[in-house]
Amino acid sequence: MVAASATAALAAVPSAAGAAPAGTDKPVLAKVGFTVNGERRELELDTRTSLLDAVREHLHLTGAKKGCDHGQCGACTMIVDGRRINSCLTLAVMHQDASVMTIEGLGKPGDLHPMQAAFVKHDGYQCGFCTPGQICSSVAVIAEIKSGIPSHVSADLNGTYEVTDAEIRERMSGNICRCGAYSNIVEAITEVAGKQA
Amino acid sequence: MKFDTPAGTNPIDRLKVVGKATDRIDGPFKTTGTAPYANDWHDPQAKLAYGVVVGATIAKGRIASMDLGAAKAAPGVVAIVTADNAGKLGKGKLNTAKLLGGPEIEHYHQAVAVVVAETFEQARAAAALVKVKYTATEGAFDLASVKDGAKDPGDVQGSPSSSSVGDFAGAFASAPVKLDESYETPDHAHAMMEPHASVASWDGDKVTVWTSNQMIAWGTRDLALTLDVPQEKVRMVSPFIGGGFGGKLFLRSEALLAALGARAAGRAVKVALTRPQMFNNTTHRPATLQRIRIGATPDGKITAIGHESWSGDLPEGGPEAAVLQTRLLYAAPNRMTALRLVVLDLPEGNAMRAPGEAPGLMALEVAMDEMAEKLGIDPVRFREINDTQVDPEKPERAFSQRSLVACLRQGAERFGWDKRGKPGQVRDGRWLVGMGMASAFRNNMVLKSAARVRLDGKGMVIVETDMTDIGNGSYTIIGQTAAEMMGVTLDKVIVRLGDSDFPVSSGSGGQFGANSSTSGVYAACMKLREAVAGKLGFNSADAVFEDGQVRSGNRNVPLAQAATGGDIVAEDAIEFGDLDKTHQQSTFGGHFVEVGVDVATAEIRVRRMLAVCASGRILNPKSARSQVIGGMTMGVGAALMEELAVDTKRGYFVNHDLAGYEVPVHADIPHQEVIFLDEVDPMSSPMKAKGVGELGICGVGAAVANAVYNATGLRVRDYPITLDKLLNRMPDAA
């Protein structure tokens, strides 16, 4: 209900006219290099390739999910140069020399990041499909609050902010969970934020 | 194993592992991005091709011509499959419309082609070059305008579409207090986070499809029927499913088109529906128009209750069974229900979480609230007065368990229901505050379910069944069941799900999965226990499986020792007798909701939510609670925002993405509380459990609606309750 993400036109894709290049054009390829979870990666990509598809289809890091492919669901959330973004809404070639963090970079089974462990403990998921995006967003949200970035529910644009339920709910509203684990996710984030304070 | 007499004491009753609020065993994979969903699959040895689906842009008619020239010539294109070149195709038993349309078009965004190319970007660009000319014909798209031509749909879910007891018309006419109201629920989308996605690969005449499907055996059967190949030539693998809610009960177009695309391309092909295709290409919960009549005596006894519902579907489709709960929920000597169906040429209607009860209770439980007010009786008390312990249509048939009143009383006390004010009278700053409640009701279905269990020489127990985990916690509760049965800790159990090479389970749907599939694992484990006891020279009736040991008398042997000479494998199924016919098996609950409505803008915010549930034994309170809060969340969506907007001229759902079709987000949902009554139901299964996955959504929408009424004094009978339906009627903001 809260439009926290960018929206896209209600076009009948992919048959919408004008979405494609002329039929005989060869794809334009470009080289791009960035680090993913600390590892330098060099790719030569069709310039139309989103960061999400570059990571999923070319690097086979499939933790980030394609839930809508146009910035409405948050399942593809990655942390790029310290900020969370919808990786489906950005082209890979725009990220030369960027530092990309995906869910795989946060922790692994047996060596979970505190936020991953808190999601397990509080059952902050059900089907698990939105979970990588929720967790990447959660980690970034705590950092945003601590670094003094205000949100729609912040009373003062120049204040300092606490990790309250209202701040968490507002800032996490770009990550949809259709299974409805919100109440548990807020508990997981609150616990991690409390431990870090 | 046949389950035809009520369960006695059995190894599950020890509750050393079952019944514990255990973290999900798949949690570390889901939280690290290492759980493999359909579209995550790739073959490191071979390059995938990508398929993009082209959907029809008319609702009804025929393809006049297709020009594939530009698309075929586009860079990277490997193959294009249409109905023209797909070969002979059948139709799945559970599909109403064809999954690959043409030349006839049955609904908007029905697939008409899949374009396969070397890369996703190339396939997407080429798909946009497919030119289709259509000859559109007139269709029916507006339920209200064709309602009067509705037909009796015949049997629905095994019972007649109309029911009648006593003299409803006479009793209603003479009732001292009467309610006769109409309610509307709109079309709803499952909108699960994972789009329908499949990767298909052929090996000779055999196809393997990595897919996202709640019901593996239905899926393989229907894909085989559609491809016109024997079922043993189809394998489906679906270990993780990114949400289904009924939308993935059936074979859908992307799986068929991946298989056809892969055959044409001669290599593995990945196909996912785009988010905007999902709303019109796949199924949805049909809209309903409902009429409810209740007659009662001044002291609150219902003398007559009638519930009718109209809905639409494609030809050969079925109705939304919105009246079924009304046949069972409240006592009354005179009763009638009727389901009526019209043909609509909208996309295919089908099951979505708690089909029938979800929209049915959205109407019935508002009607009960309205009637309570007319009578001047508290809504909780009104429901208590009309409780029944037997099937009201067949009084000789008792409920196996029925704790509705206990749920309502406990909920009222916990929620502070006695502090509820009069409609429109409670203010908290800029908010008008109100409380609402509703009964929750959903039947407990049981389905045959099989599993295979293996004990290896290290003492590990490996469970294999084609059961699916759609977020319902199947991995964990199946692991808990096997651990309990074999007397080992949960870390000694490996659970493998969602593969058609495994024994056929109940699958996930209709809240039958948890109880049925764990009962299947129970049956297989009983066989394994016998085999283990035999191997160790124990009498299986005396052997106790505990702490990783098998004990009989004063002899104690490590479980693993039974398998030192080789793995021991046992397979069995649970098959249910007629206990669900001799007794009515249902699940019950009470929903309590507090909302605030902004006095100036009529913005509605949910402030508090509580559900009290009686669902038999709760196998894992942690994952079961999540199922309930998930249902409550979806119910808030149904109450306040979810509506597929129908273009009644062009015949499609206009708001076909997640910006237009609004679902609840974090900011919409408060802390949610769930209480489970301590209950076991030996009539249900050896697990003594019942379904709980859909109970959470049942009634909650009405509880929200009733809270909005209590806050504002304004009754809205057409969902969703959006602020525009309140704004010009709001009480003075003074």
mmCIF file of C-alpha atoms in Angstrom, chain A residues 178-180, chain B residues 188-192 244-245 285 352-353 628-640 642 664 669 672 696-697 700-701:
data_model
loop_
_atom_site.group_PDB
_atom_site.id
_atom_site.type_symbol
_atom_site.label_atom_id
_atom_site.label_comp_id
_atom_site.label_asym_id
_atom_site.label_seq_id
_atom_site.Cartn_x
_atom_site.Cartn_y
_atom_site.Cartn_z
ATOM 1 C CA ARG A 178 3.583 -11.950 0.417
ATOM 2 C CA CYS A 179 3.811 -14.761 2.976
ATOM 3 C CA GLY A 180 3.342 -12.028 5.565
ATOM 4 C CA HIS B 188 -7.817 -11.267 -5.977
ATOM 5 C CA ALA B 189 -4.326 -12.153 -7.182
ATOM 6 C CA HIS B 190 -2.055 -14.606 -5.398
ATOM 7 C CA ALA B 191 0.857 -12.261 -6.116
ATOM 8 C CA MET B 192 3.377 -14.671 -4.663
ATOM 9 C CA GLY B 244 2.054 -20.323 -4.105
ATOM 10 C CA PHE B 245 -1.167 -19.650 -2.182
ATOM 11 C CA ARG B 285 -9.557 -15.791 -6.868
ATOM 12 C CA MET B 352 -6.468 -19.003 -3.740
ATOM 13 C CA ARG B 353 -5.675 -19.387 -0.067
ATOM 14 C CA VAL B 628 -1.356 -17.799 10.813
ATOM 15 C CA ILE B 629 0.175 -14.310 10.791
ATOM 16 C CA GLY B 630 0.719 -14.708 7.061
ATOM 17 C CA GLY B 631 -2.975 -15.425 6.609
ATOM 18 C CA MET B 632 -3.844 -12.473 8.822
ATOM 19 C CA THR B 633 -1.630 -10.244 6.690
ATOM 20 C CA MET B 634 -3.232 -11.411 3.448
ATOM 21 C CA GLY B 635 -6.627 -10.872 5.082
ATOM 22 C CA VAL B 636 -5.706 -7.254 5.849
ATOM 23 C CA GLY B 637 -4.879 -6.916 2.176
ATOM 24 C CA ALA B 638 -8.267 -8.319 1.188
ATOM 25 C CA ALA B 639 -10.039 -6.023 3.618
ATOM 26 C CA LEU B 640 -8.268 -2.784 2.824
ATOM 27 C CA GLU B 642 -6.506 -5.823 -2.775
ATOM 28 C CA PRO B 664 0.299 -5.229 2.445
ATOM 29 C CA ILE B 669 1.072 -4.520 9.476
ATOM 30 C CA GLN B 672 0.509 -9.766 15.427
ATOM 31 C CA GLY B 696 -5.396 -17.438 9.569
ATOM 32 C CA ILE B 697 -6.970 -15.733 6.553
ATOM 33 C CA VAL B 700 -9.828 -11.771 9.443
ATOM 34 C CA GLY B 701 -11.012 -9.500 6.621
#
